Coordinates of N, CA and C in Angstrom, one line a residue:
M8 N -9.2 1.3 -16.5 CA -8.6 2.0 -15.4 C -8.4 0.9 -14.3
L9 N -7.2 0.9 -13.7 CA -6.7 -0.1 -12.8 C -7.5 -0.2 -11.8
R10 N -7.9 1.1 -11.2 CA -8.9 1.1 -10.0 C -10.1 0.5 -10.2
Q11 N -10.7 0.3 -11.3 CA -11.8 -0.6 -11.6 C -11.5 -2.0 -11.5
T12 N -10.3 -2.3 -11.8 CA -10.0 -3.8 -11.7 C -9.5 -4.4 -10.5
I13 N -9.3 -3.5 -9.6 CA -8.8 -3.7 -8.0 C -9.7 -4.5 -7.4
K14 N -9.5 -5.6 -7.0 CA -10.2 -6.4 -6.2 C -10.6 -6.1 -4.7
R15 N -11.9 -5.7 -4.5 CA -12.1 -5.0 -2.9 C -11.9 -6.3 -2.3
N16 N -11.3 -6.2 -1.1 CA -10.9 -7.3 -0.1 C -11.9 -6.8 1.3
M17 N -13.2 -7.0 1.4 CA -13.8 -6.4 2.3 C -13.9 -7.3 3.7
S18 N -13.3 -6.8 4.6 CA -13.0 -7.7 5.9 C -14.5 -7.7 6.7
T19 N -14.6 -8.9 7.1 CA -15.8 -9.3 8.0 C -15.4 -8.8 9.4
T20 N -14.1 -8.5 9.9 CA -13.8 -8.3 11.1 C -13.6 -6.7 11.3
T21 N -13.8 -6.2 12.3 CA -13.6 -5.1 12.6 C -12.4 -4.7 13.6
N22 N -11.5 -4.1 13.2 CA -10.4 -3.8 14.2 C -10.7 -2.6 15.1
K23 N -10.5 -2.3 16.4 CA -10.8 -1.1 17.0 C -9.8 -0.2 16.7
V24 N -8.6 -0.7 16.7 CA -7.1 0.2 16.4 C -6.8 0.1 15.0
D25 N -7.2 1.2 14.4 CA -6.6 1.5 12.9 C -4.9 1.7 12.9
N26 N -4.7 2.0 11.6 CA -3.2 2.0 11.4 C -2.3 3.1 11.9
F27 N -3.1 4.1 12.3 CA -2.7 5.5 12.9 C -1.9 6.2 11.9
S28 N -2.3 6.0 10.5 CA -1.9 6.7 9.4 C -2.4 7.9 9.1
I29 N -1.5 9.2 9.1 CA -2.3 10.3 8.9 C -3.3 10.5 7.6
H30 N -2.8 9.4 6.7 CA -3.5 9.4 5.4 C -4.5 8.5 5.3
G31 N -4.2 7.4 5.8 CA -5.4 6.2 5.5 C -6.1 6.0 6.9
N32 N -5.9 6.6 7.8 CA -6.8 6.4 9.2 C -8.3 6.6 8.9
A33 N -8.7 7.6 8.1 CA -10.2 7.7 7.7 C -10.7 6.7 6.8
V34 N -9.8 5.9 6.0 CA -10.3 5.3 4.8 C -10.4 4.0 5.3
K35 N -11.5 3.3 5.1 CA -11.9 2.0 5.5 C -11.9 1.0 4.6
E36 N -11.9 1.1 3.6 CA -12.0 0.1 2.3 C -10.7 -0.2 1.9
V37 N -10.4 -1.8 2.1 CA -9.2 -2.1 2.0 C -9.3 -3.0 0.4
Y38 N -8.0 -2.8 -0.5 CA -8.1 -3.6 -1.6 C -6.7 -4.3 -1.9
D39 N -7.0 -5.3 -2.6 CA -5.8 -6.1 -3.0 C -5.2 -5.4 -4.5
I40 N -4.1 -4.7 -4.2 CA -3.6 -3.8 -5.4 C -2.4 -4.5 -6.0
P41 N -2.3 -4.7 -7.4 CA -1.2 -5.3 -8.0 C 0.1 -4.6 -7.6
M42 N 0.9 -5.2 -7.1 CA 2.2 -4.7 -6.7 C 3.0 -3.9 -7.9
S43 N 2.8 -4.6 -9.0 CA 3.5 -4.2 -10.2 C 3.0 -2.8 -10.4
A44 N 1.9 -2.2 -10.2 CA 1.3 -0.9 -10.3 C 1.7 -0.1 -9.5
V45 N 2.3 -0.4 -8.3 CA 2.8 0.7 -7.3 C 4.1 1.3 -7.5
N46 N 4.5 2.4 -7.4 CA 5.8 3.0 -7.6 C 6.2 3.1 -6.1
R47 N 7.5 2.6 -5.5 CA 8.0 2.7 -4.5 C 9.4 3.6 -4.6
P48 N 9.5 4.8 -4.6 CA 10.5 5.8 -5.0 C 11.5 5.9 -4.0
I49 N 11.4 5.4 -2.7 CA 12.4 5.7 -1.8 C 12.8 4.4 -1.5
P50 N 14.2 4.0 -1.5 CA 14.6 2.8 -1.0 C 14.5 2.5 0.4
S51 N 14.1 1.1 0.7 CA 13.8 0.5 2.1 C 15.2 0.3 2.7
I52 N 15.0 0.5 4.1 CA 16.2 -0.1 4.9 C 15.5 -1.0 5.9
L53 N 15.6 -2.3 5.7 CA 14.8 -3.2 6.3 C 15.6 -4.0 7.6
D54 N 14.7 -4.2 8.6 CA 15.0 -5.1 9.7 C 14.6 -6.5 9.3
R55 N 15.6 -7.5 9.1 CA 15.3 -8.7 8.3 C 14.3 -9.6 9.4
E56 N 14.5 -9.5 10.6 CA 13.7 -10.3 11.3 C 12.2 -9.8 11.3
K57 N 12.0 -8.6 11.3 CA 10.5 -8.1 11.1 C 10.0 -8.6 9.8
V58 N 10.8 -8.5 8.8 CA 10.3 -8.9 7.6 C 9.9 -10.5 7.6
E59 N 10.9 -11.5 8.2 CA 10.5 -12.8 8.4 C 9.4 -13.0 9.2
N60 N 9.1 -12.3 10.1 CA 7.9 -12.4 11.1 C 6.8 -12.3 10.2
M61 N 6.8 -11.1 9.5 CA 5.8 -10.8 8.8 C 5.4 -12.0 7.8
K62 N 6.5 -12.5 7.1 CA 6.1 -13.6 6.1 C 5.3 -15.1 6.8
E63 N 5.9 -15.0 8.1 CA 5.0 -16.2 8.8 C 3.7 -16.0 8.9
V64 N 3.4 -14.8 9.2 CA 2.3 -14.3 9.3 C 1.3 -14.7 8.0
L65 N 2.0 -14.0 6.9 CA 1.3 -14.1 5.5 C 1.0 -15.5 5.2
K66 N 1.8 -16.4 5.7 CA 1.7 -17.7 5.0 C 0.4 -18.4 5.7
V67 N 0.0 -17.7 6.7 CA -1.3 -18.4 7.2 C -2.5 -17.5 6.7
P68 N -3.3 -18.0 5.9 CA -4.3 -16.9 5.2 C -5.3 -16.5 6.4
E69 N -5.6 -17.1 7.3 CA -6.5 -16.9 8.4 C -5.8 -15.4 9.2
R70 N -4.5 -15.6 9.2 CA -3.6 -14.2 9.7 C -3.2 -13.2 9.1
E71 N -3.3 -13.4 7.8 CA -3.0 -12.0 7.1 C -3.5 -10.7 7.4
K72 N -4.6 -10.7 8.2 CA -5.2 -9.4 8.2 C -4.8 -8.9 9.5
E73 N -3.8 -9.6 10.2 CA -3.2 -9.0 11.3 C -2.3 -8.0 10.9
L74 N -1.9 -7.9 9.6 CA -0.9 -7.0 9.1 C -1.6 -5.8 8.5
T75 N -1.4 -4.4 9.2 CA -1.9 -3.4 8.5 C -1.9 -3.0 7.0
P76 N -3.0 -2.9 6.4 CA -2.9 -2.6 5.0 C -2.1 -1.4 4.8
V77 N -1.2 -1.4 3.7 CA -0.2 -0.4 3.3 C -1.0 0.8 2.8
D78 N -0.5 2.0 3.1 CA -1.2 3.3 2.3 C -0.7 3.3 1.0
V79 N -1.6 3.4 0.0 CA -1.1 3.8 -1.5 C -1.8 5.0 -1.9
H80 N -0.9 5.8 -2.3 CA -1.5 7.0 -2.7 C -1.8 6.9 -4.1
H81 N -3.2 7.4 -4.6 CA -3.7 7.3 -6.0 C -3.6 8.8 -6.5
V82 N -2.9 9.0 -7.5 CA -2.9 10.2 -8.0 C -3.6 10.3 -9.6
K83 N -4.5 11.1 -9.9 CA -5.1 11.3 -11.1 C -4.3 12.5 -11.8
Y84 N -3.8 12.4 -12.9 CA -2.8 13.3 -13.4 C -3.0 13.1 -15.1
N85 N -3.5 14.2 -15.7 CA -3.6 14.0 -17.2 C -4.3 13.0 -17.6
G86 N -5.3 12.7 -16.9 CA -6.3 11.6 -17.5 C -5.6 10.2 -17.2
E87 N -4.4 10.2 -16.3 CA -3.7 8.8 -16.2 C -3.7 8.5 -14.5
D88 N -3.9 7.3 -14.3 CA -3.8 6.6 -12.8 C -2.1 6.4 -12.4
Y89 N -1.9 7.0 -11.3 CA -0.3 6.6 -10.7 C -0.8 6.2 -9.2
Y90 N 0.1 5.2 -8.8 CA 0.1 4.8 -7.6 C 1.6 4.7 -6.7
F91 N 1.7 5.3 -5.5 CA 2.8 5.5 -4.9 C 2.6 4.9 -3.5
A92 N 3.7 4.2 -3.1 CA 3.7 3.8 -1.5 C 5.1 4.4 -1.0
F93 N 5.1 5.0 0.1 CA 6.0 5.6 0.7 C 6.4 4.7 2.0
G94 N 5.5 4.1 2.6 CA 5.8 3.5 4.0 C 5.4 2.1 3.7
G95 N 5.3 1.3 4.7 CA 5.1 -0.1 4.7 C 6.2 -1.0 4.0
C96 N 7.3 -0.5 4.3 CA 8.4 -1.1 3.6 C 8.8 -2.6 4.0
H97 N 8.4 -3.0 5.4 CA 8.4 -4.3 5.9 C 7.4 -5.4 5.2
R98 N 6.2 -4.8 5.2 CA 4.9 -5.5 4.7 C 5.3 -5.6 3.1
W99 N 5.7 -4.8 2.5 CA 6.1 -4.8 1.1 C 7.1 -6.0 0.8
A100 N 8.2 -5.9 1.5 CA 9.1 -6.7 1.5 C 8.6 -8.4 1.6
A101 N 8.1 -8.3 2.7 CA 7.5 -9.7 2.9 C 6.5 -10.3 1.8
N102 N 5.6 -9.3 1.2 CA 4.6 -9.8 0.2 C 5.5 -10.2 -1.0
K103 N 6.6 -9.3 -1.3 CA 7.6 -9.6 -2.1 C 8.3 -10.9 -2.4
E104 N 8.8 -10.9 -1.2 CA 9.6 -12.1 -1.0 C 8.8 -13.4 -1.2
L105 N 7.7 -13.4 -1.0 CA 6.7 -14.6 -0.9 C 5.9 -14.7 -2.3
G106 N 6.5 -13.8 -3.2 CA 6.1 -14.0 -4.6 C 4.5 -13.4 -4.7
R107 N 4.2 -12.7 -3.8 CA 2.7 -12.4 -4.2 C 2.6 -11.3 -5.3
E108 N 1.5 -11.4 -5.9 CA 1.2 -10.4 -6.9 C 0.5 -9.3 -6.6
T109 N -0.1 -9.3 -5.1 CA -1.1 -8.2 -4.8 C -0.6 -7.9 -3.4
I110 N -1.0 -6.9 -2.9 CA -0.8 -6.4 -1.7 C -2.0 -5.6 -1.0
R111 N -2.4 -5.9 0.2 CA -3.5 -5.4 0.7 C -3.2 -3.9 1.1
A112 N -4.0 -2.9 0.6 CA -3.6 -1.6 0.7 C -4.9 -0.7 0.8
K113 N -4.8 0.4 1.4 CA -6.0 1.4 1.3 C -5.2 2.4 0.3
L114 N -6.5 3.0 -0.5 CA -6.2 3.7 -1.4 C -6.3 5.2 -1.1
I115 N -5.3 6.2 -1.0 CA -5.6 7.5 -0.5 C -5.6 8.3 -1.9
D116 N -6.6 9.0 -2.1 CA -6.6 10.0 -3.1 C -5.8 11.2 -2.9
T117 N -4.9 11.5 -3.6 CA -3.8 12.2 -3.4 C -3.6 13.4 -4.5
P118 N -3.5 14.6 -4.4 CA -3.2 15.4 -5.4 C -1.8 15.4 -5.7
P119 N -1.2 15.8 -7.2 CA 0.0 15.7 -7.5 C 1.1 16.4 -6.7
S120 N 0.5 17.7 -6.4 CA 1.3 18.4 -5.4 C 2.0 17.9 -4.4
V121 N 1.1 16.9 -3.7 CA 1.6 16.2 -2.5 C 3.0 15.1 -2.9
I122 N 2.6 14.5 -4.0 CA 3.6 13.7 -4.4 C 4.9 14.5 -4.7
S123 N 4.7 15.5 -5.2 CA 6.0 16.6 -5.5 C 6.4 17.1 -4.2
T124 N 5.9 17.2 -3.4 CA 6.4 17.5 -2.0 C 7.3 16.4 -1.5
Y125 N 6.8 15.3 -1.7 CA 7.5 14.0 -1.0 C 8.7 13.8 -2.0
M126 N 8.5 14.0 -3.5 CA 9.9 13.3 -4.2 C 10.6 14.9 -4.7
G127 N 10.2 15.9 -4.5 CA 10.9 17.0 -5.1 C 11.1 17.2 -6.6
A128 N 12.4 17.2 -6.9 CA 12.8 17.5 -8.3 C 12.4 15.9 -9.2
S129 N 12.3 14.8 -8.2 CA 12.2 13.5 -9.0 C 10.8 13.2 -9.2
S130 N 9.8 14.4 -8.7 CA 8.4 14.0 -9.1 C 8.1 14.1 -10.6
P131 N 7.2 13.0 -11.1 CA 6.9 12.9 -12.5 C 5.7 14.0 -12.8
F132 N 5.4 14.8 -11.7 CA 4.4 16.0 -11.9 C 4.9 17.3 -11.7
K133 N 5.4 17.5 -13.2 CA 6.1 18.8 -13.1 C 5.2 19.8 -13.7
K134 N 5.1 21.0 -13.3 CA 4.3 22.1 -14.1 C 5.2 22.6 -15.2

């Protein structure tokens, strides 16, 4: 199972301000998740300057925790694990353009019905 192989990235610093995500705000654990395992079904519209600034932060290992972890929705369906990211497009692009294999993320346990609400007829979780 992928979740067992995800490397936990335990932060030694505590930020007083969280990411304000309705999904991830209560989740404190941050993982390094393989980007290849995460589905991003919604195309991104990017502000190139923002991506470039994030890339500069990510190039300095001591600074990478300045960027908020991406929320990744984890769905268990018919015994399989599925991972989806709908936000964090600039952080995702910065990591991808730097050739990183993983991204710092919070795993949000999500029922298939919520993904179906986001994706409509494109949802892989059909009844």
